Coordinates of C-alpha atoms and ligand atoms in Angstrom, one line a residue:
X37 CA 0.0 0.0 0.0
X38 CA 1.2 3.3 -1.0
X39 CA 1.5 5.9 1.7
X40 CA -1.5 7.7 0.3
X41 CA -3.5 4.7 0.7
X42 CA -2.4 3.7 4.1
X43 CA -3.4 7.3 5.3
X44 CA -7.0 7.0 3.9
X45 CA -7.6 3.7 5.2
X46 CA -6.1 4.9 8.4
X47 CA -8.7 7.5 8.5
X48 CA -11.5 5.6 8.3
X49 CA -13.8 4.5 11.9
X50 CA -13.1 1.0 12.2
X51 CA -16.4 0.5 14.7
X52 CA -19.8 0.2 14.4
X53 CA -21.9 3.7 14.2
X54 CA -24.4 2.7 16.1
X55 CA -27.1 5.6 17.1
X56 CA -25.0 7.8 16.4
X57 CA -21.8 6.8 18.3
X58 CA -19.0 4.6 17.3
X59 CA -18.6 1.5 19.1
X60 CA -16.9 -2.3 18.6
X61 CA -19.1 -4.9 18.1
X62 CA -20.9 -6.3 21.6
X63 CA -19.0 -10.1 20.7
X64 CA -15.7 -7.7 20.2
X65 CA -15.5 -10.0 16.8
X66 CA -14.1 -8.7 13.4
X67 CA -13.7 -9.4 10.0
X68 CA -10.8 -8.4 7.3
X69 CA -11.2 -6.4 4.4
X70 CA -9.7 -7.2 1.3
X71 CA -8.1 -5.3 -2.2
X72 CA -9.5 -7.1 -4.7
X73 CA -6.9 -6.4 -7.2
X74 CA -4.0 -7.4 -4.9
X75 CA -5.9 -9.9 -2.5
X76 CA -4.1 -8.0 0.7
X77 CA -6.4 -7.1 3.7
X78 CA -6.6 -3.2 4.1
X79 CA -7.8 -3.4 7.6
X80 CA -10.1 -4.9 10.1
X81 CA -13.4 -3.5 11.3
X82 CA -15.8 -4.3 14.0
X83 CA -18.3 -7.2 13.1
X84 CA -22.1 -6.3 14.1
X85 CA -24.0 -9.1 15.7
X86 CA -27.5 -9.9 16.2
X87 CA -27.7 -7.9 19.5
X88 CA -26.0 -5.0 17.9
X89 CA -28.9 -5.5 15.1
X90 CA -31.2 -4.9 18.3
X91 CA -29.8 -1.9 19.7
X92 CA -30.1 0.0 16.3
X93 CA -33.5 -0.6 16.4
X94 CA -34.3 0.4 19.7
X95 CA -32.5 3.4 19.3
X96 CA -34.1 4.0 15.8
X97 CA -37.5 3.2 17.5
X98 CA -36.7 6.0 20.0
X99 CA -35.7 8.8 17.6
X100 CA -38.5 8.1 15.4
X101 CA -40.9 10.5 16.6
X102 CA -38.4 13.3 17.7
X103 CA -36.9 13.1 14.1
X104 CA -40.3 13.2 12.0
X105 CA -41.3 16.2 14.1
X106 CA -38.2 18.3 13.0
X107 CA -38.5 21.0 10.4
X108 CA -38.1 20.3 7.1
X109 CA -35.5 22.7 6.7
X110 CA -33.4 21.2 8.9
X111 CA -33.3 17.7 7.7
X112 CA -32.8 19.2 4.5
X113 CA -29.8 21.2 5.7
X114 CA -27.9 18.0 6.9
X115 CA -28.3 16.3 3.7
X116 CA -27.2 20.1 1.9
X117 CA -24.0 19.9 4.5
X118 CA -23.1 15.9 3.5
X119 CA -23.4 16.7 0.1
X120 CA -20.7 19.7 0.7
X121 CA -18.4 17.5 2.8
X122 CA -18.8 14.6 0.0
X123 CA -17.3 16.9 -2.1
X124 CA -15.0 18.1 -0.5
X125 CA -13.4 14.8 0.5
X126 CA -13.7 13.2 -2.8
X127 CA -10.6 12.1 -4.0
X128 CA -9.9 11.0 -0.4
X129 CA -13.1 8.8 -0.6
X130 CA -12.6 7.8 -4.0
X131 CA -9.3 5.8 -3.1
X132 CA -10.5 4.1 -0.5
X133 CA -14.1 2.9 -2.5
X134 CA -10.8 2.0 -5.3
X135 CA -9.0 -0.1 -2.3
X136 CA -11.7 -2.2 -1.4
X137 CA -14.6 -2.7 -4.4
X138 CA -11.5 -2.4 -7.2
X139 CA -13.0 -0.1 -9.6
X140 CA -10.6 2.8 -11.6
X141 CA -9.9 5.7 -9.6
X142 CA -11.7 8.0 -12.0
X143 CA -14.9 5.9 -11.8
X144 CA -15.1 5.9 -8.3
X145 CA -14.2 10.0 -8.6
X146 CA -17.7 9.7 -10.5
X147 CA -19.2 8.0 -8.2
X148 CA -18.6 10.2 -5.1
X149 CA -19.8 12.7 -7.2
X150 CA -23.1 10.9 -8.1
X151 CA -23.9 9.8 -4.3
X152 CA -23.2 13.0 -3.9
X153 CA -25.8 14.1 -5.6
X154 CA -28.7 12.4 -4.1
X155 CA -28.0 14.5 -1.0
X156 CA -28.3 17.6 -2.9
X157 CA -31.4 15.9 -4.5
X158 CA -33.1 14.9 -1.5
X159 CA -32.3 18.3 0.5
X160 CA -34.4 20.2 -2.0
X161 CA -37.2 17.5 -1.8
X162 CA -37.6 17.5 2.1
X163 CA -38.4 21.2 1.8
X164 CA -40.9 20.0 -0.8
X165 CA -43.6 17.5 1.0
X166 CA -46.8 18.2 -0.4
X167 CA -50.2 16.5 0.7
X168 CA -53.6 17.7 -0.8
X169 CA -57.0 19.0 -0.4
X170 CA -60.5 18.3 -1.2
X171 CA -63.9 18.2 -1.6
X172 CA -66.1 15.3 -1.6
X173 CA -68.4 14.7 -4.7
X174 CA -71.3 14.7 -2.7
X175 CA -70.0 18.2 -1.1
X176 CA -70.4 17.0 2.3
X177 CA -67.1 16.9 3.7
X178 CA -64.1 17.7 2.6
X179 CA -60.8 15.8 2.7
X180 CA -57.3 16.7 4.0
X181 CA -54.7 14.4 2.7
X182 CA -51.3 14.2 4.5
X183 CA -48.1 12.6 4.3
X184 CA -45.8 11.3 7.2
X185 CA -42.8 9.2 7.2
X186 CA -42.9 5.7 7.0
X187 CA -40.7 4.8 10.8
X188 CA -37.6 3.0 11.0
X189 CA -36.3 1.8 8.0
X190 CA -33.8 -1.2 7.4
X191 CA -31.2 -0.4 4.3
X192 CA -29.0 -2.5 2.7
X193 CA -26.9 -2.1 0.2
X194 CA -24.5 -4.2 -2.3
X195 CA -21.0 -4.1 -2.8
X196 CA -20.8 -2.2 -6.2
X197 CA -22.0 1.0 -5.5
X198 CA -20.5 1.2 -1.8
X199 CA -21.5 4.8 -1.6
X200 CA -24.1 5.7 -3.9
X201 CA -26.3 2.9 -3.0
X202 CA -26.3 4.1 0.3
X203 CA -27.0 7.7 -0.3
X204 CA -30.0 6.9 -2.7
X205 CA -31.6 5.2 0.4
X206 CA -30.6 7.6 3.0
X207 CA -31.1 10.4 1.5
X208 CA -34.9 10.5 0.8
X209 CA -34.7 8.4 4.3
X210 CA -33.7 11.9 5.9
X211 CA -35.7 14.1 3.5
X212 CA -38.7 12.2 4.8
X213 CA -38.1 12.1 8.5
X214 CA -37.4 8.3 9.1
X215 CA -34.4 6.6 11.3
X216 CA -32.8 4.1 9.7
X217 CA -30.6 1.4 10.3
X218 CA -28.3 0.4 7.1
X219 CA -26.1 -2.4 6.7
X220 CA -23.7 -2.4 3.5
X221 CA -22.4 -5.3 2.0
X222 CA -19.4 -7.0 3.6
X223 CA -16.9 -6.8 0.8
X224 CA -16.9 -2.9 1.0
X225 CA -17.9 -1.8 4.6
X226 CA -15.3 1.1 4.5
X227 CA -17.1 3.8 2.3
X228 CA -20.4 3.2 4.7
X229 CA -18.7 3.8 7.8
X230 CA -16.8 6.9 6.1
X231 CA -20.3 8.1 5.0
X232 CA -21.6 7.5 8.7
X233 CA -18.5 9.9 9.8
X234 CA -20.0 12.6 7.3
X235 CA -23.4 12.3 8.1
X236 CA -22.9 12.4 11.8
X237 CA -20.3 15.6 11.6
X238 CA -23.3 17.0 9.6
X239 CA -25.4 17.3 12.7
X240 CA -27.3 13.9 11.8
X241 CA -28.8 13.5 15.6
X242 CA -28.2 10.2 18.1
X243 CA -30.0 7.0 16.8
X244 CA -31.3 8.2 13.4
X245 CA -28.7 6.4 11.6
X246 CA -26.7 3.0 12.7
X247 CA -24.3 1.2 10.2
X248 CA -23.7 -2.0 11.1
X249 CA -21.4 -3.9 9.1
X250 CA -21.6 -7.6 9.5
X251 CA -20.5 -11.1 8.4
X252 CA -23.5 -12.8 9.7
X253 CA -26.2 -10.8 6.7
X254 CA -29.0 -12.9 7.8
X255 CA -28.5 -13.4 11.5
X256 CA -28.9 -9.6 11.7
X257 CA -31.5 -8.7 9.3
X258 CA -34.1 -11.3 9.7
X259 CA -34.9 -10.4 13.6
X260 CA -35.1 -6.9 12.4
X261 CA -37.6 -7.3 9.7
X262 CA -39.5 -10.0 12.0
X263 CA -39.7 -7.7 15.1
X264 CA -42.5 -4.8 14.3
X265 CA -40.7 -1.9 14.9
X266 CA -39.2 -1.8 11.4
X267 CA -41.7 -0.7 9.1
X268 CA -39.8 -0.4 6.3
X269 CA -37.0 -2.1 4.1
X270 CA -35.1 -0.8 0.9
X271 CA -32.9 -3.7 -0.8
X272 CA -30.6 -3.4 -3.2
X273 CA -28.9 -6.2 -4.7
X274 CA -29.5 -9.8 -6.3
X275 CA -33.3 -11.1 -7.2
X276 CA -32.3 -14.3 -5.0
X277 CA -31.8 -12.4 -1.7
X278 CA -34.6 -9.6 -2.5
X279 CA -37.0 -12.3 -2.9
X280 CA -35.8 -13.4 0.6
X281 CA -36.2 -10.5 2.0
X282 CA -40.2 -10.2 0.7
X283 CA -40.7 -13.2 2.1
X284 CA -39.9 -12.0 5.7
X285 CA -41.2 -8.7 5.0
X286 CA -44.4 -10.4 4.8
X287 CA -45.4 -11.2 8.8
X288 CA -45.2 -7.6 10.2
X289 CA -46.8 -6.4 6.1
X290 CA -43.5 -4.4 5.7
X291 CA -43.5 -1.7 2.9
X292 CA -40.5 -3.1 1.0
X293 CA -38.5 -0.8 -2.0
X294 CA -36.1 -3.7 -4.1
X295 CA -33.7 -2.9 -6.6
X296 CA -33.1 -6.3 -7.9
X297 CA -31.1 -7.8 -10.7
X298 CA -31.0 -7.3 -14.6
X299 CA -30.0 -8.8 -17.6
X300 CA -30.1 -5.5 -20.0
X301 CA -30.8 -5.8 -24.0
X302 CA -29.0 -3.6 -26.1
X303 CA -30.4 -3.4 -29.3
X304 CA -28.5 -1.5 -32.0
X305 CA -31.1 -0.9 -35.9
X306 CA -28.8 -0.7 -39.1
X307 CA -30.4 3.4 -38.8
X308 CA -28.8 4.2 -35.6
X309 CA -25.5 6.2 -35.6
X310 CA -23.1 3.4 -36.0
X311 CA -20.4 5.6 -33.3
X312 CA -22.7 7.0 -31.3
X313 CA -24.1 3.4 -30.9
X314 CA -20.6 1.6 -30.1
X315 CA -19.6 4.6 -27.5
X316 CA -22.8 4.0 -25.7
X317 CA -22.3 0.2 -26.0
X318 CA -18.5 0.8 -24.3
X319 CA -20.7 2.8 -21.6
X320 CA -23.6 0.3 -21.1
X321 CA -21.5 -2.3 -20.9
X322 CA -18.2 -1.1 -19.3
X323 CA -19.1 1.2 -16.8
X324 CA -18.1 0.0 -13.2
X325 CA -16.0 -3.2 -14.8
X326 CA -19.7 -4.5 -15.9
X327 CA -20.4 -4.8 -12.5
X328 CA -23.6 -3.5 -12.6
X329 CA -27.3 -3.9 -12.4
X330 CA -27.6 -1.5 -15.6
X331 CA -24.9 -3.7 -17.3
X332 CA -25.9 -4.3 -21.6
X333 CA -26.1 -8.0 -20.8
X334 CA -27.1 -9.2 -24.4
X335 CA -26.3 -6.9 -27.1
X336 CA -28.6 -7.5 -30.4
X337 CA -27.4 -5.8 -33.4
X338 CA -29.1 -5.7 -36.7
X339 CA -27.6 -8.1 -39.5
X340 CA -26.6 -5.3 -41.8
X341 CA -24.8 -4.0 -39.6
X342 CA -23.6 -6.8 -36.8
X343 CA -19.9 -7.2 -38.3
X344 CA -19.2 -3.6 -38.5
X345 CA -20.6 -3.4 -35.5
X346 CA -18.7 -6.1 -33.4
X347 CA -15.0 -4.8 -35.6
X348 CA -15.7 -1.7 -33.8
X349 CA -16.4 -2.8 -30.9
X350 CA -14.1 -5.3 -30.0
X351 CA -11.4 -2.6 -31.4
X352 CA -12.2 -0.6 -28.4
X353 CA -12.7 -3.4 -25.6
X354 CA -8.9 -4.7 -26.7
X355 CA -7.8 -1.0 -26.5
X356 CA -8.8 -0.9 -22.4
X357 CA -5.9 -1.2 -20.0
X358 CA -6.5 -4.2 -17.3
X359 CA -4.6 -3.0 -14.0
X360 CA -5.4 -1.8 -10.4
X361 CA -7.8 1.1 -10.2
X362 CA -5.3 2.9 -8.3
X363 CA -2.6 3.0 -11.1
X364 CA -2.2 5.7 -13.8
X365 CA -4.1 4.5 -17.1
X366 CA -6.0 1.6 -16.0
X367 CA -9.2 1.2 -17.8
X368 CA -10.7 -1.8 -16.1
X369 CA -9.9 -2.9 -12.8
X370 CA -10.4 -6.6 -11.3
X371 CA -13.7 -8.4 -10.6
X372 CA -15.1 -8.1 -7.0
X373 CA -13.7 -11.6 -5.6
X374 CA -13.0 -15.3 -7.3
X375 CA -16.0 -16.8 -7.4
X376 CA -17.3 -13.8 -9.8
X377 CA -14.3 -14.5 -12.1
X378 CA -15.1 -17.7 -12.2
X379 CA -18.6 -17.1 -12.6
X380 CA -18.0 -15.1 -16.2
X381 CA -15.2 -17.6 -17.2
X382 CA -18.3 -20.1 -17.3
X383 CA -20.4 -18.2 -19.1
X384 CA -17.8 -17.2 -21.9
X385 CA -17.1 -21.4 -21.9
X386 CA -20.9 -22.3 -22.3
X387 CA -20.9 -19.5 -25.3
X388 CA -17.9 -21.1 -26.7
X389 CA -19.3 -24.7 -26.7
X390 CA -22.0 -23.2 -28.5
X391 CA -20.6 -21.7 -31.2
X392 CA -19.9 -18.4 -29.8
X393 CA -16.3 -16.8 -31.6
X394 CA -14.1 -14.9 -29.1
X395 CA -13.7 -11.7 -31.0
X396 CA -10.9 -10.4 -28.2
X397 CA -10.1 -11.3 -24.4
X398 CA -11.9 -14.7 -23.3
X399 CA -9.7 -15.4 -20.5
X400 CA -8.6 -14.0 -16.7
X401 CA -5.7 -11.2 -16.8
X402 CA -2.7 -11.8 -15.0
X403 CA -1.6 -11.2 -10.5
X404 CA -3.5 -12.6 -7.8
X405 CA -5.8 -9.8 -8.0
X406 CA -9.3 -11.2 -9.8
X407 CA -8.5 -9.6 -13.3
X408 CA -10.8 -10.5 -16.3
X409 CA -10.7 -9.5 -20.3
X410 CA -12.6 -6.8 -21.7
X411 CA -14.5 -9.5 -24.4
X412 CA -16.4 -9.6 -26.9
X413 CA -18.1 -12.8 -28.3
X414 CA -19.9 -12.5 -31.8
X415 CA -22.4 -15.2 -33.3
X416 CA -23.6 -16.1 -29.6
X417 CA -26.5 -18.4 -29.9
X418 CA -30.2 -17.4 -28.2
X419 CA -29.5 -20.4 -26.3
X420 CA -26.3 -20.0 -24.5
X421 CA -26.4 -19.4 -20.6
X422 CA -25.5 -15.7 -21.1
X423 CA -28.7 -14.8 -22.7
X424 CA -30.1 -15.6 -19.7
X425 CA -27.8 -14.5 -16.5
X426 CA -26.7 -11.5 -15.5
X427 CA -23.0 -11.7 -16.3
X428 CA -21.4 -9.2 -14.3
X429 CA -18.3 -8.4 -15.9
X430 CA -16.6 -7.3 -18.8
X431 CA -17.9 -9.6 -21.5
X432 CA -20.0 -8.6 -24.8
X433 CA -22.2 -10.9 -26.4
X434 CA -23.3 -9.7 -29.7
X435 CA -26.3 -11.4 -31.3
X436 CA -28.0 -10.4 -34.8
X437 CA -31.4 -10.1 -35.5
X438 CA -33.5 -9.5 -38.6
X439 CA -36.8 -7.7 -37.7
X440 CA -37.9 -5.7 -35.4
X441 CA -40.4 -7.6 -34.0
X442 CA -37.7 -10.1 -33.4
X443 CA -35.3 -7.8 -31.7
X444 CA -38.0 -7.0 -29.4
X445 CA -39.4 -10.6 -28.8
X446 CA -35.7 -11.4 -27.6
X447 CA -35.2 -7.9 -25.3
X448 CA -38.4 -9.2 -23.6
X449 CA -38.0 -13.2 -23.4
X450 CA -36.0 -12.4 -19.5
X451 CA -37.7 -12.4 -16.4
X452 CA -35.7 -9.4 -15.4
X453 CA -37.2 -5.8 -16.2
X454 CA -34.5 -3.0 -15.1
X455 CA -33.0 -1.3 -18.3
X456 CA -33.0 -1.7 -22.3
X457 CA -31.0 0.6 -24.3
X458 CA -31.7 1.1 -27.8
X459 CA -30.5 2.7 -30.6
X460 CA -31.9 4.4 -34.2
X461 CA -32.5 7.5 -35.6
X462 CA -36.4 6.4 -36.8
X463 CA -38.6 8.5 -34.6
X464 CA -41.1 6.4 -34.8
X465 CA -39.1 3.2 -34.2
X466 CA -37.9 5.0 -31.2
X467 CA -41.1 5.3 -29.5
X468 CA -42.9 2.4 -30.3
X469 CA -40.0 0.0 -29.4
X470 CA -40.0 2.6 -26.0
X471 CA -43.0 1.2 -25.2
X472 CA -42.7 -2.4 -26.2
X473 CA -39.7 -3.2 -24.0
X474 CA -40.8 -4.5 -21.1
X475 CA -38.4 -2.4 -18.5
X476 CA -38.5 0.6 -16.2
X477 CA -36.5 2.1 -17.5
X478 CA -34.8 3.0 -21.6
X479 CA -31.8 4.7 -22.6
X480 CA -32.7 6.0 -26.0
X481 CA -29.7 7.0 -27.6
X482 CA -27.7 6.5 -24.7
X483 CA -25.8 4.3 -22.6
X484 CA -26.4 5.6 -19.4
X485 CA -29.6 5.9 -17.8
X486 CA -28.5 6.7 -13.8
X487 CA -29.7 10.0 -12.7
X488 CA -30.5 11.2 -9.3
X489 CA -33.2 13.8 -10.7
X490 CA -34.9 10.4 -12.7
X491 CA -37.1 7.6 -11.3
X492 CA -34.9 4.7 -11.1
X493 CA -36.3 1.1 -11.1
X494 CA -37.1 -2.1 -12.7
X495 CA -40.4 -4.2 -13.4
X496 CA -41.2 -7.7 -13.6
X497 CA -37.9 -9.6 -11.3
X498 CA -36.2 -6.6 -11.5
X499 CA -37.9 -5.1 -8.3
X500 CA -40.5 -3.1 -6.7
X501 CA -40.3 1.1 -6.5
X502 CA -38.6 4.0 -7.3
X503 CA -35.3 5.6 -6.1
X504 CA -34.9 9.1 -7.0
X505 CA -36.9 11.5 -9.1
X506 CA -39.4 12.8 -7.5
X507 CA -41.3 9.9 -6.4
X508 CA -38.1 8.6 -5.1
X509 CA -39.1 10.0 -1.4
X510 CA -42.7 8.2 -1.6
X511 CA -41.3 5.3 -0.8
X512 CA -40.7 6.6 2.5
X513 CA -43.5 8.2 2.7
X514 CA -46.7 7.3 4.2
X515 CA -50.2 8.7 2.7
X516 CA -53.0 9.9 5.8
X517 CA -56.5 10.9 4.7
X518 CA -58.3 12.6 7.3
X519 CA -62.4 13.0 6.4
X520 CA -63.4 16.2 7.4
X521 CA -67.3 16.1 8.4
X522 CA -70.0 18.6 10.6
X523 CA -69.8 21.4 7.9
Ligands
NAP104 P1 -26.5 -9.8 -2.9 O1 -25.7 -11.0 -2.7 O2 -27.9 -9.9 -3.0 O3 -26.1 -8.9 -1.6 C1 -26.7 -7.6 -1.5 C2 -26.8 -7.3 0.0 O4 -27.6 -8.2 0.6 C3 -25.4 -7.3 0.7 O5 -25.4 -6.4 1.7 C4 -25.5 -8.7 1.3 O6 -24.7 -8.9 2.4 C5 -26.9 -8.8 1.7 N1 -27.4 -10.1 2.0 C6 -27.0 -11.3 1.5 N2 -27.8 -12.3 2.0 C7 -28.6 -11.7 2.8 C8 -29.7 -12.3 3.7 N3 -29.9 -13.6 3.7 N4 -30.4 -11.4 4.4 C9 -30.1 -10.1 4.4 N5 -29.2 -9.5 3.6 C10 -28.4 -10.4 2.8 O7 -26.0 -9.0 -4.1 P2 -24.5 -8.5 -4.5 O8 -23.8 -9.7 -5.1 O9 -23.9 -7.8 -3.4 O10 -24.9 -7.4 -5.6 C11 -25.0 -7.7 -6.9 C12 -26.5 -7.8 -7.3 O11 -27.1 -6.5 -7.0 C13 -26.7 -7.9 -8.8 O12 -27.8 -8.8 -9.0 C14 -27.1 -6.5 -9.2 O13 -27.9 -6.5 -10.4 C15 -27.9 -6.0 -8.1 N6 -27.9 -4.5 -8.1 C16 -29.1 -4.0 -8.4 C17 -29.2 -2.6 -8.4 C18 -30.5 -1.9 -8.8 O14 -30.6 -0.7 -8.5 N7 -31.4 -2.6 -9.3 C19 -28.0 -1.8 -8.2 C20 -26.8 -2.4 -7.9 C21 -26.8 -3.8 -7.8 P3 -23.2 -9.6 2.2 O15 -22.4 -8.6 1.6 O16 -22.8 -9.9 3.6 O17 -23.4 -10.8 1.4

């Protein structure tokens, strides 16, 4: 470790935040964290247990009411204040999300910047709570309509958005008036508990926040979400462990916000704008190593113009420099831990068997760190397991279609719902292949779809609710009619 990158992970609260104070874990246990791109652990941090789990929520359960009856203003200044201190830490923040999720330093630069923004986001909207008023038809009473916060909320979050994951859930968590207790995932605990820091010299009050990070997922959450207090849980992460989650969410009738898996289509018509296409492609499918829910998953380009296509874009995926985020020039850093590596090495195999042709890459990079290829497989067969699970890495199927009602029959033919990106410069085409694609969201033209100021979300597996935009703070948002008679 470089001296730089000692210093940050030196300055990082290796306890739990719990309520608001830092503490070690009750069973004094902890757990190592690990640089995936060298395999060395950075540091060790306290490991929340199941009684830790408990005293979250009864402080959460305490500060509930205090909290909701703050102003507006206030909460909204806290989030204004973390957004500023964000900022203004992050390059420091961005090595340390580098160290221990692996992503290129100027990605995770981007990132601070876009968690960021969901403070900024969610301090205008807490000024901004609006109910409603009204007359019945009948004319004999009239109804007030009013919105309160949800109560204690359980977060948590996955391990490839360390920080923005977190602030898209706390954020309108805070806007809205609700405690919360989040716990991130356990391969990058680090830029939660540097968040907690911020939030808390922000003038976050005791017990509205705890961050518990723990190697026992399960053992913590599942008492929480059982015990009644909780009225609320935001998930973000795989379709497996979100459906899970619903299922325990059921006895106390929780209401439940998941951000679940995708499996993306990316669909490129012989009219789009052949360059504009393959930079979005690069985008869609590159951003974050392909470690992402929003990941083009199965790329479907048009036969007249698949080859010209797949030249251009494999000429760009073998340009990218495989290295450590942390290092000058590296394009693509390594995959989260070994079991993902090995995870896309079997997918790229079963596309192989098939018939698939490696166009470049196909194999892991080089060190102990859990490198992969950029790669890009042309002629992939419908059938190959690919077309079917979300890869998570840096691997491009392409597949050609003929029509468009075949492009769009193959986009929809996943149980997943998050994203579909599409380009063409037919207006028409454009909208009414908007509206066939059976996901919550399109990037039309683009590759990127992420935006605090936009609804983010998926149907069908792909989840339940919205995060950001301005519904984003419904979801913590309760609605109270109250029926004004005796006029
Ligand atoms: P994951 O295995 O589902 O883990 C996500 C979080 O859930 C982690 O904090 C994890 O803790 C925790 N968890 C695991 N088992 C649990 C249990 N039994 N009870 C309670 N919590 C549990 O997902 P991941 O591998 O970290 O993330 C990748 C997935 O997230 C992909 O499918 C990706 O598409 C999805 N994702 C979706 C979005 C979206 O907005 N739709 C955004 C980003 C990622 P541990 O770390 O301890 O396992």
């Amino acid at each position: 470790m470089s001296d730089r990158e000692a210093r940050v992970v030196e300055q990082v609260e290796k306890r739990l935040f719990l309520a608001g104070k830092w503490q070690d874990s009750s069973s004094g246990a902890t757990f190592g964290v690990e640089d995936p791109s060298n395999r060395k652990v950075l540091c060790e941090i306290a490991d929340a247990g199941k009684e830790d789990g408990l005293h979250a929520l009864d402080a959460a359960a305490r500060a509930q009411p205090e909290w909701a009856g703050t102003a507006p203003r206030e909460r909204s200044e806290i989030l204004y204040r973390s957004y500023q201190l964000l900022m203004e830490r992050q390059e420091d923040l961005a090595v340390l999300m580098t160290l221990e999720m692996g992503k290129p330093l100027a990605e995770a630069r981007g990132e601070i910047a876009y968690a960021a923004e969901f403070f900024r986001w969610f301090a205008e909207e807490a000024v901004r709570i609006e109910g409603g008023f009204a007359t019945s038809p009948d004319g004999k009473s009239r109804f007030l309509v009013m919105r309160q916060p949800v109560g204690p909320c359980m977060l948590i979050t996955p391990w490839n958005f360390p920080m923005a994951m977190g602030t898209r859930k706390i954020g309108p968590a805070i806007a809205a008036g609700c405690t919360m207790i989040l716990k991130p995932a356990q391969q990058t605990p680090l830029s939660a508990l540097a968040l907690a820091g911020i939030l808390g010299e922000a003038g976050l009050p005791e017990g509205v926040l705890s961050v518990l990070p723990t190697t026992d997922p399960g053992g913590i959450t599942e008492p929480l979400l059982t015990d009644g207090r909780i009225r609320k849980v935001s998930f973000t992460g795989s379709t497996a462990v979100g459906r899970k989650l619903l299922e325990q969410s059921a006895g106390q009738v929780l209401r439940t916000s998941m951000e679940l898996g995708g499996n993306a289509p990316f669909l490129v018509f012989d009219d789009a704008d052949l360059d504009a296409a393959v930079d979005g492609a690069m985008l869609a499918k590159m951003r974050n190593i392909g470690e992402a829910c929003t990941a083009a998953n199965r790329i479907y380009a048009q036969s007249g113009i698949a080859e010209e296509f797949s030249r251009r874009l494999s000429e760009r995926m073998g340009a990218l420099r495989l290295g450590r985020g942390l290092e000058d020039g590296t394009d693509v850093g390594p995959l989260i831990d070994e079991k993902a590596r090995d995870k896309v090495q079997g997918l790229v195999d079963d596309a192989v068997e098939r018939g698939a042709r490696v166009l470049v890459g196909g194999g892991p990079g080089e060190g102990p760190g859990h490198f992969y290829q950029p790669t890009v497989l042309a002629d992939v067969p419908f059938a190959a397991e690919l077309s079917t699970t979300e890869i998570f890495g840096p691997v491009a199927p392409v597949l050609s279609f003929d029509t468009e009602e075949e492009a769009v029959r193959a986009a929809n033919d996943t149980e997943f719902g998050l994203v579909s990106y599409l380009y063409t410069q037919d207006l028409n085409r454009a909208m009414r292949v908007s509206e066939a694609l059976e996901t919550g969201m399109v990037g039309l033209n683009q590759g990127v779809v992420s935006n605090p100021a936009a609804p983010f979300g998926g149907v069908k597996h792909s989840g339940l609710g919205r995060e950001g935009g301005r519904v984003g703070i419904d979801e913590f948002l309760d609605t109270k009619y109250v029926g004004i008679g005796g006029l």
